[in-house]
Amino acid sequence: RGANDVLARPHAKALKCAPLVARTLELLGPDHARGCCAQTVTELEALLAGGVRDVLLTNQIVGASKIARFARLVAEHAGADGAELTVGVLVDSAEN
């Protein structure tokens, strides 16, 4: 771990595909990284489909249909392969 026990969370937007994200996390290892970041529900969907099990959405989800899609994706992938799933999302409005 780095200074103050801070772990990196690489952004999937820079890597563009789940296999590269997974490999980056593997190379960094649990002492240096915890999961990755994504910006959109579409990026989240691709990462979950690619087997990435720890994702933080760094942009709020706006609109009922996108929130429902997010919830459906998490429910579909939770326990899908027996591995723990951690998905976080940032919000800045009670409406979302």
Coordinates of N, CA and C in Angstrom, one line a residue:
R1 N 0.8 -1.2 0.0 CA 0.0 0.0 0.0 C 0.9 1.2 0.0
G2 N 0.3 2.3 -0.5 CA 1.0 3.5 -0.6 C 0.9 4.3 0.7
A3 N 1.3 5.5 0.7 CA 1.3 6.3 1.9 C -0.1 6.4 2.4
N4 N -0.3 6.3 3.7 CA -1.6 6.4 4.4 C -2.5 5.3 4.0
D5 N -2.0 4.2 3.6 CA -2.8 3.0 3.2 C -3.8 3.3 2.1
V6 N -3.5 4.2 1.2 CA -4.4 4.5 0.1 C -4.2 3.6 -1.1
L7 N -5.3 3.0 -1.6 CA -5.3 2.1 -2.7 C -5.7 2.9 -4.0
A8 N -5.1 2.5 -5.1 CA -5.5 3.1 -6.4 C -6.8 2.5 -6.9
R9 N -7.5 3.2 -7.7 CA -8.7 2.7 -8.3 C -8.6 3.2 -9.8
P10 N -8.0 2.4 -10.7 CA -7.8 2.9 -12.0 C -9.1 3.1 -12.7
H11 N -9.1 4.1 -13.6 CA -10.4 4.4 -14.4 C -10.4 3.6 -15.6
A12 N -11.5 2.9 -15.8 CA -11.7 2.0 -17.0 C -11.7 2.8 -18.3
K13 N -12.1 4.1 -18.2 CA -12.1 4.9 -19.4 C -10.8 5.0 -20.1
A14 N -9.7 4.9 -19.3 CA -8.4 5.0 -19.9 C -8.0 3.7 -20.6
L15 N -8.6 2.6 -20.1 CA -8.2 1.3 -20.6 C -9.1 0.7 -21.7
K16 N -10.3 1.2 -21.7 CA -11.3 0.9 -22.7 C -11.9 -0.5 -22.8
C17 N -11.4 -1.5 -22.0 CA -12.0 -2.8 -22.1 C -11.8 -3.6 -20.8
A18 N -12.7 -4.4 -20.5 CA -12.7 -5.2 -19.3 C -11.4 -6.1 -19.1
P19 N -11.0 -6.8 -20.2 CA -9.8 -7.6 -20.0 C -8.5 -6.7 -19.6
L20 N -8.4 -5.5 -20.1 CA -7.3 -4.7 -19.7 C -7.4 -4.2 -18.3
V21 N -8.7 -3.9 -17.9 CA -8.9 -3.5 -16.5 C -8.6 -4.6 -15.6
A22 N -9.1 -5.8 -15.9 CA -8.8 -7.0 -15.1 C -7.3 -7.3 -15.0
R23 N -6.6 -7.2 -16.1 CA -5.1 -7.4 -16.1 C -4.4 -6.3 -15.3
T24 N -4.8 -5.1 -15.4 CA -4.2 -4.0 -14.6 C -4.4 -4.3 -13.1
L25 N -5.6 -4.6 -12.7 CA -5.8 -4.9 -11.3 C -5.0 -6.1 -10.8
E26 N -4.9 -7.1 -11.7 CA -4.1 -8.3 -11.4 C -2.6 -7.9 -11.2
L27 N -2.1 -7.1 -12.1 CA -0.7 -6.6 -12.0 C -0.4 -5.8 -10.7
L28 N -1.4 -4.9 -10.5 CA -1.2 -4.0 -9.3 C -1.4 -4.8 -8.0
G29 N -2.3 -5.8 -8.0 CA -2.5 -6.6 -6.8 C -3.3 -5.9 -5.7
P30 N -3.8 -6.6 -4.8 CA -4.6 -6.1 -3.7 C -3.9 -5.1 -2.8
D31 N -2.6 -5.1 -2.8 CA -1.8 -4.2 -1.9 C -1.7 -2.8 -2.5
H32 N -2.1 -2.7 -3.8 CA -1.9 -1.4 -4.5 C -3.2 -0.9 -5.2
A33 N -4.2 -1.7 -5.4 CA -5.4 -1.3 -6.1 C -6.6 -2.0 -5.5
R34 N -7.7 -1.3 -5.6 CA -9.0 -1.9 -5.2 C -10.0 -1.5 -6.3
G35 N -10.3 -2.5 -7.1 CA -11.3 -2.3 -8.2 C -10.9 -1.2 -9.1
C36 N -12.0 -0.7 -9.9 CA -11.7 0.3 -10.9 C -12.9 1.3 -10.8
C37 N -12.7 2.4 -11.6 CA -13.8 3.4 -11.7 C -14.4 3.3 -13.1
A38 N -15.6 3.6 -13.2 CA -16.3 3.8 -14.5 C -17.1 5.1 -14.5
Q39 N -17.5 5.6 -15.6 CA -18.2 6.9 -15.6 C -19.7 6.7 -16.0
T40 N -20.0 5.7 -16.7 CA -21.4 5.5 -17.2 C -21.9 4.1 -16.9
V41 N -23.2 4.0 -16.9 CA -23.8 2.7 -16.7 C -23.4 1.7 -17.9
T42 N -23.2 2.3 -19.1 CA -22.7 1.4 -20.2 C -21.3 0.9 -19.9
E43 N -20.4 1.7 -19.4 CA -19.1 1.2 -19.0 C -19.2 0.2 -17.9
L44 N -20.1 0.4 -16.9 CA -20.3 -0.6 -15.8 C -20.8 -1.9 -16.4
E45 N -21.7 -1.8 -17.3 CA -22.2 -3.1 -18.0 C -21.1 -3.9 -18.6
A46 N -20.3 -3.2 -19.4 CA -19.2 -3.9 -20.1 C -18.2 -4.5 -19.1
L47 N -17.9 -3.8 -18.0 CA -17.0 -4.3 -17.0 C -17.5 -5.5 -16.3
L48 N -18.8 -5.4 -15.9 CA -19.4 -6.6 -15.2 C -19.5 -7.8 -16.1
A49 N -19.8 -7.5 -17.4 CA -19.9 -8.6 -18.4 C -18.5 -9.3 -18.6
G50 N -17.4 -8.4 -18.4 CA -16.1 -8.9 -18.6 C -15.5 -9.5 -17.3
G51 N -16.3 -9.6 -16.2 CA -15.8 -10.2 -15.0 C -15.2 -9.3 -13.9
V52 N -15.2 -8.0 -14.2 CA -14.6 -7.1 -13.1 C -15.7 -7.1 -12.0
R53 N -15.2 -7.3 -10.8 CA -16.1 -7.5 -9.6 C -16.2 -6.3 -8.6
D54 N -15.4 -5.2 -8.9 CA -15.4 -4.1 -8.0 C -15.3 -2.8 -8.8
V55 N -16.4 -2.1 -8.9 CA -16.5 -0.9 -9.7 C -17.2 0.2 -9.0
L56 N -16.6 1.4 -9.1 CA -17.2 2.6 -8.5 C -17.6 3.5 -9.7
L57 N -18.9 3.8 -9.8 CA -19.3 4.8 -10.8 C -19.0 6.2 -10.3
T58 N -18.3 6.9 -11.0 CA -17.8 8.2 -10.6 C -18.7 9.4 -11.1
N59 N -19.8 9.1 -11.7 CA -20.7 10.1 -12.2 C -22.1 9.7 -11.7
Q60 N -22.9 10.6 -11.4 CA -24.2 10.3 -10.9 C -25.1 9.7 -12.1
I61 N -26.0 8.8 -11.7 CA -27.0 8.2 -12.6 C -28.2 9.1 -12.6
V62 N -28.6 9.7 -13.8 CA -29.7 10.6 -13.9 C -30.8 9.9 -14.6
G63 N -32.0 9.9 -14.1 CA -33.2 9.4 -14.7 C -33.6 8.1 -14.3
A64 N -34.9 7.9 -14.2 CA -35.5 6.6 -13.7 C -35.1 5.4 -14.5
S65 N -35.0 5.5 -15.8 CA -34.7 4.4 -16.6 C -33.2 3.9 -16.4
K66 N -32.3 4.9 -16.3 CA -30.9 4.5 -16.0 C -30.7 4.0 -14.6
I67 N -31.4 4.5 -13.7 CA -31.3 4.0 -12.3 C -31.9 2.5 -12.3
A68 N -33.0 2.3 -13.0 CA -33.5 0.9 -13.0 C -32.5 0.0 -13.8
R69 N -31.9 0.5 -14.8 CA -30.9 -0.3 -15.5 C -29.7 -0.7 -14.6
F70 N -29.3 0.3 -13.9 CA -28.2 0.1 -12.9 C -28.6 -1.0 -11.9
A71 N -29.7 -0.8 -11.3 CA -30.2 -1.8 -10.3 C -30.3 -3.2 -10.9
R72 N -30.8 -3.3 -12.1 CA -31.0 -4.6 -12.8 C -29.6 -5.2 -13.0
L73 N -28.6 -4.4 -13.5 CA -27.3 -5.0 -13.8 C -26.6 -5.5 -12.5
V74 N -26.7 -4.7 -11.4 CA -26.1 -5.2 -10.2 C -26.8 -6.5 -9.7
A75 N -28.1 -6.5 -9.8 CA -28.9 -7.7 -9.3 C -28.5 -8.9 -10.2
E76 N -28.4 -8.7 -11.5 CA -28.0 -9.8 -12.4 C -26.6 -10.4 -12.1
H77 N -25.7 -9.5 -11.8 CA -24.3 -9.9 -11.6 C -23.9 -10.3 -10.2
A78 N -24.8 -9.9 -9.2 CA -24.5 -10.3 -7.8 C -24.6 -11.8 -7.6
G79 N -23.5 -12.4 -7.3 CA -23.5 -13.8 -7.1 C -23.5 -14.7 -8.3
A80 N -23.4 -14.0 -9.5 CA -23.4 -14.7 -10.8 C -22.4 -15.8 -10.9
D81 N -21.2 -15.5 -10.4 CA -20.1 -16.5 -10.5 C -19.6 -16.9 -9.1
G82 N -20.3 -16.6 -8.1 CA -19.9 -16.9 -6.7 C -18.9 -16.0 -6.1
A83 N -18.4 -15.0 -6.9 CA -17.4 -14.0 -6.4 C -18.2 -12.8 -5.8
E84 N -17.6 -12.2 -4.9 CA -18.2 -11.0 -4.3 C -18.3 -9.9 -5.3
L85 N -19.3 -9.2 -5.3 CA -19.5 -8.0 -6.1 C -19.7 -6.8 -5.3
T86 N -18.8 -5.8 -5.7 CA -18.9 -4.5 -5.0 C -19.1 -3.4 -6.1
V87 N -20.2 -2.7 -6.0 CA -20.5 -1.6 -7.0 C -21.0 -0.4 -6.1
G88 N -20.3 0.7 -6.4 CA -20.6 1.9 -5.7 C -21.0 3.0 -6.7
V89 N -21.7 4.0 -6.3 CA -22.1 5.1 -7.2 C -22.1 6.4 -6.4
L90 N -21.7 7.4 -7.0 CA -21.6 8.7 -6.4 C -22.9 9.5 -6.8
V91 N -23.5 10.2 -5.8 CA -24.7 11.0 -6.1 C -24.5 12.4 -5.5
D92 N -25.2 13.3 -6.1 CA -25.2 14.7 -5.6 C -26.6 15.3 -5.5
S93 N -27.6 14.4 -5.7 CA -28.9 14.9 -5.6 C -29.8 13.8 -5.1
A94 N -30.7 14.2 -4.1 CA -31.7 13.3 -3.6 C -32.6 12.7 -4.6
E95 N -32.9 13.4 -5.6 CA -33.8 13.0 -6.7 C -33.2 11.8 -7.5
N96 N -31.9 11.7 -7.4 CA -31.3 10.6 -8.2 C -30.7 9.6 -7.2

